[in-house]
Amino acid sequence: DTEVTQTPKHLVMGMTNKKSLKCEQHMGHRAMYWYKQKAKKPPELMFVYSYEKLSINESVPSRFSPECPNSSLLNLHLHALQPEDSALYLCASSRPLSPSSYNSPLHFGNGTRLTVT
Amino acid sequence: DAKTTQPPSMDCAEGRAANLPCNHSTISGNEYVYWYRQIHSQGPQYIIHGLKNNETNEMASLIITEDRKSSTLILPHATLRDTAVYYCIVRLPNQAGTALIFGKGTTLSVSS
């Protein structure tokens, strides 16, 4: 079990669909992250939110649109994806960012396994 | 780019200590060494982190060399459930929410 909950666990979508991935944490964390992981590869950073504001976008295509509606929720909106976007999408969070906690570990969810057909 | 080098795979017998090495020769003075592992079909799990001193928790021990250019993660009594990919990561803490940049990791196989 993890304290970061991701839904759905599995998602199959067509290339013309619009879908959203959801991530929720109730640990009071104020930094949240999206990663993408292809099979047999390490996770790759996509986005970082700090205090509900986007702080890092790793040149991710616009067909991926993140949203952080409040301090507990992180969404990833998907539109017009390609089959090569099929992957495990991981969400993570870390403690409120203050000088005493800049170095807090990231806590990961178990991911959403996305298949684009 | 990842700033660490790890062997791609290692084997360990159940009940023995697993010593996983990591090279981070370009680490800077305020960067921490983190270890995570990822069991198949799960998200990465935090194990331990350190700056200069050796660290120990209920999961593992972290030994960092004096020059900080390398470290070793020690699982004192490996079990079958410790079979996973282990990632050694160098991280610079900062206000913007410093993410973890993963390298290729070491696949540890524990067998009976």
GROMACS .gro file of C-alpha atoms in nm:
model
  229
    1ASP     CA    1   0.000   0.000   0.000
    2THR     CA    2   0.116   0.353  -0.067
    3GLU     CA    3  -0.004   0.686   0.064
    4VAL     CA    4  -0.023   0.824  -0.287
    5THR     CA    5  -0.332   0.693  -0.465
    6GLN     CA    6  -0.355   0.684  -0.842
    7THR     CA    7  -0.667   0.611  -1.043
    8PRO     CA    8  -0.742   0.430  -1.258
    9LYS     CA    9  -0.491   0.146  -1.223
   10HIS     CA   10  -0.531   0.056  -1.590
   11LEU     CA   11  -0.660   0.261  -1.884
   12VAL     CA   12  -0.707   0.177  -2.248
   13MET     CA   13  -0.785   0.466  -2.480
   14GLY     CA   14  -0.804   0.535  -2.848
   15MET     CA   15  -0.602   0.803  -3.020
   16THR     CA   16  -0.902   1.036  -3.047
   17ASN     CA   17  -1.014   0.999  -2.686
   18LYS     CA   18  -0.980   1.244  -2.401
   19LYS     CA   19  -0.908   1.093  -2.062
   20SER     CA   20  -0.762   1.200  -1.728
   21LEU     CA   21  -0.533   1.037  -1.477
   22LYS     CA   22  -0.580   1.126  -1.112
   23CYS     CA   23  -0.343   1.133  -0.818
   24GLU     CA   24  -0.432   1.206  -0.457
   25GLN     CA   25  -0.232   1.237  -0.136
   26HIS     CA   26  -0.332   1.341   0.216
   27MET     CA   27   0.012   1.372   0.372
   28GLY     CA   28   0.017   1.752   0.354
   29HIS     CA   29   0.276   1.743   0.077
   30ARG     CA   30   0.307   2.059  -0.134
   31ALA     CA   31   0.524   1.929  -0.416
   32MET     CA   32   0.378   1.684  -0.666
   33TYR     CA   33   0.530   1.514  -0.967
   34TRP     CA   34   0.438   1.320  -1.280
   35TYR     CA   35   0.674   1.059  -1.425
   36LYS     CA   36   0.643   0.836  -1.730
   37GLN     CA   37   0.797   0.489  -1.738
   38LYS     CA   38   0.830   0.273  -2.048
   39ALA     CA   39   0.881  -0.102  -2.013
   40LYS     CA   40   1.224  -0.199  -1.878
   41LYS     CA   41   1.330   0.167  -1.856
   42PRO     CA   42   1.372   0.399  -1.558
   43PRO     CA   43   1.103   0.658  -1.475
   44GLU     CA   44   1.136   0.987  -1.667
   45LEU     CA   45   1.029   1.317  -1.514
   46MET     CA   46   0.746   1.500  -1.690
   47PHE     CA   47   0.617   1.775  -1.458
   48VAL     CA   48   0.674   1.921  -1.111
   49TYR     CA   49   0.422   2.126  -0.916
   50SER     CA   50   0.528   2.331  -0.617
   51TYR     CA   51   0.255   2.488  -0.404
   52GLU     CA   52   0.002   2.413  -0.680
   53LYS     CA   53   0.206   2.600  -0.941
   54LEU     CA   54   0.384   2.433  -1.230
   55SER     CA   55   0.756   2.472  -1.167
   56ILE     CA   56   0.908   2.223  -1.411
   57ASN     CA   57   0.789   2.101  -1.751
   58GLU     CA   58   1.042   1.866  -1.909
   59SER     CA   59   0.949   1.963  -2.267
   60VAL     CA   60   0.647   1.736  -2.260
   61PRO     CA   61   0.419   1.745  -2.570
   62SER     CA   62   0.102   1.950  -2.531
   63ARG     CA   63  -0.117   1.640  -2.566
   64PHE     CA   64  -0.029   1.591  -2.197
   65SER     CA   65  -0.182   1.865  -1.982
   66PRO     CA   66  -0.122   1.866  -1.606
   67GLU     CA   67  -0.346   2.031  -1.352
   68CYS     CA   68  -0.314   2.078  -0.976
   69PRO     CA   69  -0.658   2.193  -0.852
   70ASN     CA   70  -0.561   2.186  -0.484
   71SER     CA   71  -0.281   2.075  -0.258
   72SER     CA   72  -0.404   1.714  -0.243
   73LEU     CA   73  -0.487   1.647  -0.606
   74LEU     CA   74  -0.288   1.622  -0.926
   75ASN     CA   75  -0.442   1.542  -1.263
   76LEU     CA   76  -0.293   1.458  -1.600
   77HIS     CA   77  -0.529   1.528  -1.891
   78LEU     CA   78  -0.467   1.325  -2.204
   79HIS     CA   79  -0.580   1.412  -2.555
   80ALA     CA   80  -0.490   1.281  -2.899
   81LEU     CA   81  -0.225   1.043  -2.768
   82GLN     CA   82  -0.013   0.816  -2.984
   83PRO     CA   83   0.052   0.443  -2.936
   84GLU     CA   84   0.410   0.528  -2.829
   85ASP     CA   85   0.262   0.712  -2.528
   86SER     CA   86   0.163   0.375  -2.382
   87ALA     CA   87   0.348   0.350  -2.052
   88LEU     CA   88   0.318   0.342  -1.674
   89TYR     CA   89   0.242   0.692  -1.544
   90LEU     CA   90   0.366   0.752  -1.192
   91CYS     CA   91   0.267   1.026  -0.951
   92ALA     CA   92   0.478   1.129  -0.652
   93SER     CA   93   0.466   1.386  -0.375
   94SER     CA   94   0.702   1.532  -0.117
   95ARG     CA   95   0.678   1.737   0.199
   96PRO     CA   96   0.603   2.110   0.215
   97LEU     CA   97   0.903   2.292   0.082
   98SER     CA   98   1.078   2.485   0.356
   99PRO     CA   99   1.451   2.510   0.430
  100SER     CA  100   1.417   2.225   0.676
  101SER     CA  101   1.246   1.997   0.424
  102TYR     CA  102   1.401   2.076   0.085
  103ASN     CA  103   1.549   1.731   0.107
  104SER     CA  104   1.238   1.528   0.187
  105PRO     CA  105   1.200   1.197   0.001
  106LEU     CA  106   0.946   1.154  -0.277
  107HIS     CA  107   0.659   0.915  -0.213
  108PHE     CA  108   0.530   0.735  -0.522
  109GLY     CA  109   0.198   0.584  -0.612
  110ASN     CA  110   0.178   0.251  -0.796
  111GLY     CA  111   0.095   0.418  -1.123
  112THR     CA  112  -0.162   0.403  -1.401
  113ARG     CA  113  -0.079   0.163  -1.681
  114LEU     CA  114  -0.192   0.334  -1.999
  115THR     CA  115  -0.243   0.163  -2.333
  116VAL     CA  116  -0.314   0.375  -2.640
  117THR     CA  117  -0.470   0.185  -2.929
  118ASP     CA  118   2.117   1.307  -1.725
  119ALA     CA  119   2.171   1.067  -1.437
  120LYS     CA  120   2.489   1.136  -1.244
  121THR     CA  121   2.538   0.782  -1.115
  122THR     CA  122   2.677   0.455  -1.248
  123GLN     CA  123   2.553   0.119  -1.124
  124PRO     CA  124   2.613  -0.240  -1.238
  125PRO     CA  125   2.318  -0.355  -1.448
  126SER     CA  126   2.254  -0.671  -1.247
  127MET     CA  127   2.356  -0.859  -0.934
  128ASP     CA  128   2.264  -1.190  -0.772
  129CYS     CA  129   2.236  -1.267  -0.404
  130ALA     CA  130   2.151  -1.578  -0.205
  131GLU     CA  131   1.860  -1.554   0.034
  132GLY     CA  132   1.974  -1.473   0.388
  133ARG     CA  133   2.304  -1.324   0.275
  134ALA     CA  134   2.392  -0.956   0.269
  135ALA     CA  135   2.336  -0.776  -0.061
  136ASN     CA  136   2.591  -0.499  -0.126
  137LEU     CA  137   2.489  -0.272  -0.413
  138PRO     CA  138   2.757  -0.028  -0.533
  139CYS     CA  139   2.707   0.312  -0.690
  140ASN     CA  140   2.957   0.551  -0.844
  141HIS     CA  141   2.886   0.924  -0.831
  142SER     CA  142   3.226   1.076  -0.896
  143THR     CA  143   3.090   1.418  -1.003
  144ILE     CA  144   2.875   1.473  -0.694
  145SER     CA  145   2.885   1.826  -0.554
  146GLY     CA  146   2.913   1.923  -0.189
  147ASN     CA  147   2.543   1.977  -0.116
  148GLU     CA  148   2.400   1.690  -0.319
  149TYR     CA  149   2.249   1.396  -0.136
  150VAL     CA  150   2.264   1.030  -0.233
  151TYR     CA  151   1.925   0.860  -0.244
  152TRP     CA  152   1.834   0.496  -0.291
  153TYR     CA  153   1.500   0.375  -0.420
  154ARG     CA  154   1.384   0.036  -0.537
  155GLN     CA  155   1.109  -0.070  -0.770
  156ILE     CA  156   0.946  -0.408  -0.741
  157HIS     CA  157   0.777  -0.529  -1.057
  158SER     CA  158   0.451  -0.345  -1.136
  159GLN     CA  159   0.480  -0.111  -0.838
  160GLY     CA  160   0.595   0.247  -0.795
  161PRO     CA  161   0.946   0.325  -0.671
  162GLN     CA  162   0.989   0.283  -0.295
  163TYR     CA  163   1.215   0.507  -0.089
  164ILE     CA  164   1.488   0.318   0.098
  165ILE     CA  165   1.739   0.561   0.247
  166HIS     CA  166   1.938   0.877   0.179
  167GLY     CA  167   2.252   1.046   0.310
  168LEU     CA  168   2.497   1.332   0.262
  169LYS     CA  169   2.829   1.243   0.422
  170ASN     CA  170   2.778   1.011   0.713
  171ASN     CA  171   2.677   0.649   0.700
  172GLU     CA  172   2.307   0.597   0.757
  173THR     CA  173   2.099   0.303   0.877
  174ASN     CA  174   1.728   0.243   0.900
  175GLU     CA  175   1.500  -0.056   0.930
  176MET     CA  176   1.542  -0.143   0.564
  177ALA     CA  177   1.909  -0.093   0.487
  178SER     CA  178   2.243   0.074   0.555
  179LEU     CA  179   2.410   0.334   0.335
  180ILE     CA  180   2.787   0.360   0.334
  181ILE     CA  181   2.930   0.672   0.166
  182THR     CA  182   3.303   0.696   0.104
  183GLU     CA  183   3.494   0.981   0.261
  184ASP     CA  184   3.547   1.153  -0.075
  185ARG     CA  185   3.174   1.100  -0.149
  186LYS     CA  186   3.250   0.967  -0.495
  187SER     CA  187   3.084   0.633  -0.433
  188SER     CA  188   2.843   0.460  -0.200
  189THR     CA  189   2.713   0.115  -0.115
  190LEU     CA  190   2.363   0.013  -0.018
  191ILE     CA  191   2.359  -0.286   0.214
  192LEU     CA  192   2.059  -0.511   0.265
  193PRO     CA  193   2.182  -0.713   0.565
  194HIS     CA  194   1.971  -1.028   0.517
  195ALA     CA  195   1.824  -1.040   0.168
  196THR     CA  196   1.491  -1.214   0.113
  197LEU     CA  197   1.310  -1.314  -0.205
  198ARG     CA  198   1.093  -1.005  -0.164
  199ASP     CA  199   1.401  -0.786  -0.206
  200THR     CA  200   1.420  -0.884  -0.574
  201ALA     CA  201   1.378  -0.549  -0.750
  202VAL     CA  202   1.550  -0.278  -0.951
  203TYR     CA  203   1.756  -0.057  -0.720
  204TYR     CA  204   1.820   0.303  -0.817
  205CYS     CA  205   2.099   0.520  -0.678
  206ILE     CA  206   2.019   0.888  -0.733
  207VAL     CA  207   2.207   1.210  -0.663
  208ARG     CA  208   1.972   1.492  -0.572
  209LEU     CA  209   2.020   1.865  -0.513
  210PRO     CA  210   1.759   1.991  -0.269
  211ASN     CA  211   1.602   2.323  -0.351
  212GLN     CA  212   1.289   2.522  -0.301
  213ALA     CA  213   1.123   2.439  -0.630
  214GLY     CA  214   1.069   2.076  -0.549
  215THR     CA  215   1.372   1.901  -0.679
  216ALA     CA  216   1.272   1.591  -0.867
  217LEU     CA  217   1.460   1.264  -0.876
  218ILE     CA  218   1.637   1.187  -1.202
  219PHE     CA  219   1.660   0.810  -1.237
  220GLY     CA  220   1.946   0.622  -1.401
  221LYS     CA  221   1.926   0.265  -1.524
  222GLY     CA  222   1.963   0.105  -1.182
  223THR     CA  223   2.075  -0.240  -1.073
  224THR     CA  224   1.846  -0.541  -1.104
  225LEU     CA  225   1.897  -0.746  -0.789
  226SER     CA  226   1.786  -1.108  -0.805
  227VAL     CA  227   1.761  -1.290  -0.474
  228SER     CA  228   1.735  -1.667  -0.498
  229SER     CA  229   1.685  -1.946  -0.248
   0.00000   0.00000   0.00000
